[in-house]
Short mmCIF file of C-alpha atoms in Angstrom, two decimals:
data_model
loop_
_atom_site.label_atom_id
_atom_site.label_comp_id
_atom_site.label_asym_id
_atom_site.label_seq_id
_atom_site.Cartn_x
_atom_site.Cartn_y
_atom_site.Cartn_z
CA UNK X 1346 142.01 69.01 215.55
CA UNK X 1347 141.90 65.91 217.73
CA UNK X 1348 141.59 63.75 214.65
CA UNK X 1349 144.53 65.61 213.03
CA UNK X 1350 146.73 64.65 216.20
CA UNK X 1351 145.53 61.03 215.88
CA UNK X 1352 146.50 60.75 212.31
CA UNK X 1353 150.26 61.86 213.70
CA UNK X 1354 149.87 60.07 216.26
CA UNK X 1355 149.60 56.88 214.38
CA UNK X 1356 151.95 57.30 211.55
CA UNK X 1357 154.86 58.45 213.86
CA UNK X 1358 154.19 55.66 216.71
CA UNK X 1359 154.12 53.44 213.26
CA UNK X 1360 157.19 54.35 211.74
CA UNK X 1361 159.13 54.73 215.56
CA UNK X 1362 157.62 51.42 216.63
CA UNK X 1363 156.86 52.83 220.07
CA UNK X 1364 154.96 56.04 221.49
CA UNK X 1365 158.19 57.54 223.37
CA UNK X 1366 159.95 57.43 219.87
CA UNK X 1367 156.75 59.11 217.94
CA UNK X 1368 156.13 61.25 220.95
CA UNK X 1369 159.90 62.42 220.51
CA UNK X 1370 159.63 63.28 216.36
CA UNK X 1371 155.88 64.94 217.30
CA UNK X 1372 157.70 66.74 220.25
CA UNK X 1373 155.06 65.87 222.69
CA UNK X 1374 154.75 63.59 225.94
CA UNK X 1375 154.41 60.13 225.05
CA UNK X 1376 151.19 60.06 227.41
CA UNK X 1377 149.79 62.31 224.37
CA UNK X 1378 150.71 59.83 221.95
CA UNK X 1379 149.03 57.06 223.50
CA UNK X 1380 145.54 58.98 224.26
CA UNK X 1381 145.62 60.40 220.99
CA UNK X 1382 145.74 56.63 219.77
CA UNK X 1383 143.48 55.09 222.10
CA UNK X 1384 140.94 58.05 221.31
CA UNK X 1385 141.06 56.71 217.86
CA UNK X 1386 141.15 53.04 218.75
CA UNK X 1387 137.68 53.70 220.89
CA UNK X 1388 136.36 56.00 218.06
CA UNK X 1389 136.78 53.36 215.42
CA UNK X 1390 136.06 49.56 217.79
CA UNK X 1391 139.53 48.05 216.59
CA UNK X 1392 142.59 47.86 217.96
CA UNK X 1393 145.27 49.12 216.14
CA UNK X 1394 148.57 48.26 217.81
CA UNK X 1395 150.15 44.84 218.97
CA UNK X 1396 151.62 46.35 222.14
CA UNK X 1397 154.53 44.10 224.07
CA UNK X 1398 156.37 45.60 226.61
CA UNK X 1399 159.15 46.59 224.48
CA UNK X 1400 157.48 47.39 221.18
CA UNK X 1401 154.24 48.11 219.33
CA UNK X 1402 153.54 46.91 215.76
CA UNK X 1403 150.65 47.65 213.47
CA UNK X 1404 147.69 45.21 213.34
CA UNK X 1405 145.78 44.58 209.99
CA UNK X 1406 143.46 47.41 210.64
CA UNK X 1407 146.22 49.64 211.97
CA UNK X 1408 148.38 49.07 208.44
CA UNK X 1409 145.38 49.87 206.42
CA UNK X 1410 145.32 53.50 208.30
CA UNK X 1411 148.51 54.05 208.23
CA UNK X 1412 148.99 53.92 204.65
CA UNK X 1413 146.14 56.22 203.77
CA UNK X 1414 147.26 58.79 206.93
CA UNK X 1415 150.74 58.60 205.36
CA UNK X 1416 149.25 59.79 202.31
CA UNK X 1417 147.65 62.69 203.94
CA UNK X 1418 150.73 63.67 205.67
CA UNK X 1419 153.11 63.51 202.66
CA UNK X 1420 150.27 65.90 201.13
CA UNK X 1421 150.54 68.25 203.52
CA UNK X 1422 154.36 68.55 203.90
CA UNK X 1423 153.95 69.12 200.15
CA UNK X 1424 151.30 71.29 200.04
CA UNK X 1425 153.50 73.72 202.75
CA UNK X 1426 156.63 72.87 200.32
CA UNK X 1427 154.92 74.59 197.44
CA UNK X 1428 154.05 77.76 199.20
CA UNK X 1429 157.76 78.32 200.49
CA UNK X 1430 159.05 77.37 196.93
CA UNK X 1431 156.71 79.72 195.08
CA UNK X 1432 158.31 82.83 197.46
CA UNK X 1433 161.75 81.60 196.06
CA UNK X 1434 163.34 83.10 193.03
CA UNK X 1435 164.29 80.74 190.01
CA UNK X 1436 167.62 80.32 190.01
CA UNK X 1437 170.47 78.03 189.46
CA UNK X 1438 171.65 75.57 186.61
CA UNK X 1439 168.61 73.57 184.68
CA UNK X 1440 169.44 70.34 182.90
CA UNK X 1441 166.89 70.16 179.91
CA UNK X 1442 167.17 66.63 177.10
CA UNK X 1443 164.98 66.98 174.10
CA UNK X 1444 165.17 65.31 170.87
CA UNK X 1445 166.66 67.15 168.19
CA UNK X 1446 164.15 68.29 166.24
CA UNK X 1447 161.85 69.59 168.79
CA UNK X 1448 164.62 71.26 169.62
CA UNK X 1449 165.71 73.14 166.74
CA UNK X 1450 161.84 73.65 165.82
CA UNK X 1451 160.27 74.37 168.88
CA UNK X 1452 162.56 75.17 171.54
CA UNK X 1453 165.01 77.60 169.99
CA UNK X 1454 162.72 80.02 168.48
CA UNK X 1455 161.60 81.07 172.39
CA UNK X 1456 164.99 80.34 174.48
CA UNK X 1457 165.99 84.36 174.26
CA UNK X 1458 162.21 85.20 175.40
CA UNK X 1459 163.22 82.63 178.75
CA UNK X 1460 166.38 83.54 178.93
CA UNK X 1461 165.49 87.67 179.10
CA UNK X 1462 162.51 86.82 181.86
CA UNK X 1463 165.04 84.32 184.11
CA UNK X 1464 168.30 85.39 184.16
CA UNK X 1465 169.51 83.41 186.69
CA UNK X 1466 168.58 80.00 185.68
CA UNK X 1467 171.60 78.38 183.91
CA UNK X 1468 170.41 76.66 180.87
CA UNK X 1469 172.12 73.44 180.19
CA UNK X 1470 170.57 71.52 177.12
CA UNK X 1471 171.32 68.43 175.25
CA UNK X 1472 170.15 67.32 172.15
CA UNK X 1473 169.54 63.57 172.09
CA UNK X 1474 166.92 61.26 170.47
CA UNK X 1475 168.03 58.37 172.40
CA UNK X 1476 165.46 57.24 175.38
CA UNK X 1477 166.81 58.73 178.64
CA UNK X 1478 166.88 57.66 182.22
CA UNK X 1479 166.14 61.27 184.09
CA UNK X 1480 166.88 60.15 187.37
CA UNK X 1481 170.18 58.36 186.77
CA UNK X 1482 171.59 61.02 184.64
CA UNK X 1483 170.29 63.55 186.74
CA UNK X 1484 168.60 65.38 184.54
CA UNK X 1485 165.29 68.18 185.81
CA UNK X 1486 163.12 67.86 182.54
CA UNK X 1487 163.13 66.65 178.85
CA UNK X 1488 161.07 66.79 176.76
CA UNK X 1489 159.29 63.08 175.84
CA UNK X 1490 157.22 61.43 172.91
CA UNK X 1491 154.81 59.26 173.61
CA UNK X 1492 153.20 57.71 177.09
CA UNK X 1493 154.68 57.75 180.61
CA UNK X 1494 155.32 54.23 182.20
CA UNK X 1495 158.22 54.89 184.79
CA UNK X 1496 156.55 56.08 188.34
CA UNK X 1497 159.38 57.76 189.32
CA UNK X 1498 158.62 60.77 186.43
CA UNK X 1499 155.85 62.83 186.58
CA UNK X 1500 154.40 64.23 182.59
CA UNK X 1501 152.67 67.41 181.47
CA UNK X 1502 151.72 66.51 178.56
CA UNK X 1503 151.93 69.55 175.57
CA UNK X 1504 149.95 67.69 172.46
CA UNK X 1505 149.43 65.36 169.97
CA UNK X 1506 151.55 65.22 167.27
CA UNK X 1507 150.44 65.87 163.65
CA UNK X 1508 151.93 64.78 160.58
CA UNK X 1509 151.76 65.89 156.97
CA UNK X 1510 153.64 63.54 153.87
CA UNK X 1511 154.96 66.30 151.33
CA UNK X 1512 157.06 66.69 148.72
CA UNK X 1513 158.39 69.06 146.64
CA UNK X 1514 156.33 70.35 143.20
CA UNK X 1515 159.45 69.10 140.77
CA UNK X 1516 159.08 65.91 142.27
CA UNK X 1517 155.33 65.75 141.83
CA UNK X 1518 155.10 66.49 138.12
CA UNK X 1519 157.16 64.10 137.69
CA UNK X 1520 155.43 61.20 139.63
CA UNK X 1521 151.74 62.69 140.15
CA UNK X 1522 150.36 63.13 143.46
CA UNK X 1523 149.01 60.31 145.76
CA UNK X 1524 145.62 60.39 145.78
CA UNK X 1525 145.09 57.82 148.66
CA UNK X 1526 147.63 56.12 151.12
CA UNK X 1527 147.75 53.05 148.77
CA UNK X 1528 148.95 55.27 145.70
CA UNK X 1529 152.60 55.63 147.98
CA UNK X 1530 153.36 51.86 147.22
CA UNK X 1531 154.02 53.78 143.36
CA UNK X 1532 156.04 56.27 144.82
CA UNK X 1533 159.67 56.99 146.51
CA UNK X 1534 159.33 57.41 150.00
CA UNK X 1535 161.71 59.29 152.48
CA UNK X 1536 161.96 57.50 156.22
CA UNK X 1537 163.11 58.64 159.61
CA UNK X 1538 165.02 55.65 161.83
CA UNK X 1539 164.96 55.97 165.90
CA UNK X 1540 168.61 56.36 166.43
CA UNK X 1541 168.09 54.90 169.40
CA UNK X 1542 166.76 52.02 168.33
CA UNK X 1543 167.06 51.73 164.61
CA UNK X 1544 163.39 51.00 163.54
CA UNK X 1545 161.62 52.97 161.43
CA UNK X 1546 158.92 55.09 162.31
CA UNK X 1547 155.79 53.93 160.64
CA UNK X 1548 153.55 56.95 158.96
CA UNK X 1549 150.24 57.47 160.64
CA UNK X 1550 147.15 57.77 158.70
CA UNK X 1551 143.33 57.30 159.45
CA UNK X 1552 141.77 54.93 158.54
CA UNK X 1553 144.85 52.77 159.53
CA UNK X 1554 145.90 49.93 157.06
CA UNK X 1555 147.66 47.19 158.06
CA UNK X 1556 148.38 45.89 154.66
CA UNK X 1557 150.11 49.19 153.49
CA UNK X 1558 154.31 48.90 152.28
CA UNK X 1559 155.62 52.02 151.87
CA UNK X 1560 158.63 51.82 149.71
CA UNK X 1561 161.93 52.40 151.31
CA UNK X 1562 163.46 54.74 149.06
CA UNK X 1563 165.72 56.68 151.35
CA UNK X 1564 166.31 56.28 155.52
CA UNK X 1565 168.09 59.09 157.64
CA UNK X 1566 168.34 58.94 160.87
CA UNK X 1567 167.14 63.12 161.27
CA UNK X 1568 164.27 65.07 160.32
CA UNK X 1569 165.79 67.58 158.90
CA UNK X 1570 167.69 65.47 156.40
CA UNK X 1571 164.38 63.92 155.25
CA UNK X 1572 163.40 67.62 155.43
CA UNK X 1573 166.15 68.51 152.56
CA UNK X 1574 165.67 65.29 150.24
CA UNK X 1575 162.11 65.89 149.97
CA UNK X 1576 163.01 69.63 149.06
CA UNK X 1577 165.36 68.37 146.84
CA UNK X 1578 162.82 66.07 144.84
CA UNK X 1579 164.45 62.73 146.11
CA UNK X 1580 160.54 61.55 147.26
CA UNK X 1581 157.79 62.00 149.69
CA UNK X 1582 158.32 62.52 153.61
CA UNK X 1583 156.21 62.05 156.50
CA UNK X 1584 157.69 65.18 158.75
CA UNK X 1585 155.82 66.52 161.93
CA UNK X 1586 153.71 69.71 160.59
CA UNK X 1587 155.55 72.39 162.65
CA UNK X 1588 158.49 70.92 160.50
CA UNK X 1589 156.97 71.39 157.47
CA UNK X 1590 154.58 74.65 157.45
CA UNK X 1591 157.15 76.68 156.76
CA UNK X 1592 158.20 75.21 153.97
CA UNK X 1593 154.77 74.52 152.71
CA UNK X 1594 153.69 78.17 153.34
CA UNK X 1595 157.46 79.11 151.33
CA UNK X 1596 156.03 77.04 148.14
CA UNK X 1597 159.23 74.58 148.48
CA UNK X 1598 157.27 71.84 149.97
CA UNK X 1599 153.54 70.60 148.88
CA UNK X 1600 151.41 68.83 150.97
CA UNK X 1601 149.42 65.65 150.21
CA UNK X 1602 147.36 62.95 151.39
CA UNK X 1603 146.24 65.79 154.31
CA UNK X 1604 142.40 64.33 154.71
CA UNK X 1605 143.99 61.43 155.41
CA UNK X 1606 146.70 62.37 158.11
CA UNK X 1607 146.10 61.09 162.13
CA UNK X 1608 148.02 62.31 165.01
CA UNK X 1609 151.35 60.29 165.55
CA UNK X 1610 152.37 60.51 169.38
CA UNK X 1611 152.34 63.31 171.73
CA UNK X 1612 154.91 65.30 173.53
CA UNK X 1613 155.23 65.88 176.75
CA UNK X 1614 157.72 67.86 179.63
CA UNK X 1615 158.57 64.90 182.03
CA UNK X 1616 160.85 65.46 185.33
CA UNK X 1617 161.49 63.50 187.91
CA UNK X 1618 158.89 63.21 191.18
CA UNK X 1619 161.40 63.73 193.83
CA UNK X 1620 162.12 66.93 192.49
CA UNK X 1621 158.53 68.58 193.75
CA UNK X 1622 158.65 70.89 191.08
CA UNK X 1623 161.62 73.28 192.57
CA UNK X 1624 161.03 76.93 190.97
CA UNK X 1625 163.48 76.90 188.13
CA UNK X 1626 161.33 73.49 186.93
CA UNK X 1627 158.25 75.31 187.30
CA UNK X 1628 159.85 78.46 185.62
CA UNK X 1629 160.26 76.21 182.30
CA UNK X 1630 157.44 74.12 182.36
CA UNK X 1631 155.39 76.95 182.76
CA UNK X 1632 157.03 79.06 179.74
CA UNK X 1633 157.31 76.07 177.45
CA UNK X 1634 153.34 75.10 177.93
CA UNK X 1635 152.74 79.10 177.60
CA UNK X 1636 154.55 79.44 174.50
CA UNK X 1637 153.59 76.10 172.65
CA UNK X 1638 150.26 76.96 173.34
CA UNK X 1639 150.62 80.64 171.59
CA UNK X 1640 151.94 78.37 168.50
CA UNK X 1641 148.99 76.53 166.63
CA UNK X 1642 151.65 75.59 164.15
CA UNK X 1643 153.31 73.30 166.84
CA UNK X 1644 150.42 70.64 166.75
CA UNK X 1645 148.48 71.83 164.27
CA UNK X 1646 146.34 68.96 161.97
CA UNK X 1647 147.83 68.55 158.48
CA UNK X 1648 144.54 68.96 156.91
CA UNK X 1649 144.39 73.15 157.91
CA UNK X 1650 147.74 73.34 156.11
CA UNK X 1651 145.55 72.39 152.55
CA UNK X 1652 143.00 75.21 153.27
#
């Protein structure tokens, strides 16, 4: 306990610059304060104030200790956080991005099942590809592709992505099927654009070839309208496999090129870390890893849809 009051001690004389300020947020004497400091001070053989007779300021060894007693204290204000949020009933509205095809694939198929077990969280979702600032749109999750690189978000990541190329049986009498990734340089190939960005999404295979050209046959800028020209015999699509299974398992869709297919990306729920996870976050974040997790067609490897 006395080194618990020391690391207080220290942070709040720290951030008050003097012990009758930290002795005021700690609501003890400022006599306390200083013992509790010079305890440490004598415990450790450094000094770990400048004092003057107006103010105190951290020495070298003193800044060193308060960043890593800071750390301990934000811990346990969030630590006691968590415990009074997990007695509180999810509620109120939740402001959800993900891109459009995870979406309409994933997402939809299990709203009614979250909806049913949390009445009163308020569902608000957009649909947008486009890369999205959380925090400045004040958003609570989306879902993401790809790795995290903005410190301010905090990722649970759901899975790689797997691919399949397929077309439909019409169009592969006509054109045979691709034996090998270099055989779709003699073929049409359907592409998906970021309609954020524009570029095309290159089609992951192992091993990887640099010098492959895939022929640009067709370019939408959605899924599911590669979906339909490749079901329409228009050429060969590289679609995520929870896109195409059902197809594939329907007979409108045939897969190829599957002992060749690699993961492409992974999804992940992303929110923002000032949130703390409040309980209607947790609430979805929970359900959605639950449910995609029940699913081994969301990120299932193209090569089980062949067997």
């Amino acid at each position: 306990m006395e080194s618990l009051a020391s690391i207080f001690a220290l942070v709040y004389a720290a951030e008050q610059q003097s012990y009758v300020g930290a002795a005021r947020v700690a609501g003890v004497s400022p006599s306390a304060i200083g013992k509790a400091v010079a305890r440490l001070e004598s415990r450790l053989g450094v000094r770990l104030f400048n004092r003057t007779t107006r103010s105190i300021s951290l020495t070298e060894e003193g800044a060193v200790l308060y960043e890593r007693f800071k750390r301990i204290i934000d811990d346990m204000e969030d630590a006691e956080a968590t415990i009074v949020r997990s007695r509180e009933r999810p509620r109120g509205r939740l402001r959800v991005s993900v891109p459009h095809i995870v979406g309409h694939h994933l997402l939809m198929p299990i709203l009614p099942v979250f909806a049913a077990r949390f009445p009163e969280i308020e569902l608000d979702i957009d649909f947008e590809d486009r890369v999205i600032d959380l925090v400045a749109e004040g958003l609570d999750v989306v879902v993401r592709s790809g790795e995290l690189a903005d410190a301010r978000l905090i990722a649970r990541r759901l899975g790689d992505q797997h691919f399949v190329v397929c077309g439909s049986s019409d169009y592969l009498e006509r054109r045979g099927r691709p034996e090998t990734p270099d055989d779709l340089a003699r073929h049409a190939c359907i592409h998906f654009k970021y309609p954020s960005s524009g570029r095309i999404a290159p089609w992951a295979f192992h091993p990887p070839s640099e010098r492959l050209l895939l022929p640009r046959s067709l370019t939408f800028n959605n899924t599911d309208a590669g979906l339909r020209a490749a079901q329409a015999g228009l050429g060969l699509a590289h679609l995520p496999v929870y896109v195409a299974e059902p197809h594939i398992r329907a007979g409108t869709l045939m897969p190829v090129l599957t002992a060749f297919m690699a993961p492409f990306g992974s999804l992940s729920l992303v929110w923002p870390s000032n949130r703390q996870l409040s309980p209607k976050i947790r609430a979805f974040v929970d359900f959605v890893v639950e449910n995609f997790a029940a699913r081994p067609e969301a990120f299932r490897p193209a090569i089980n849809l062949s067997r």
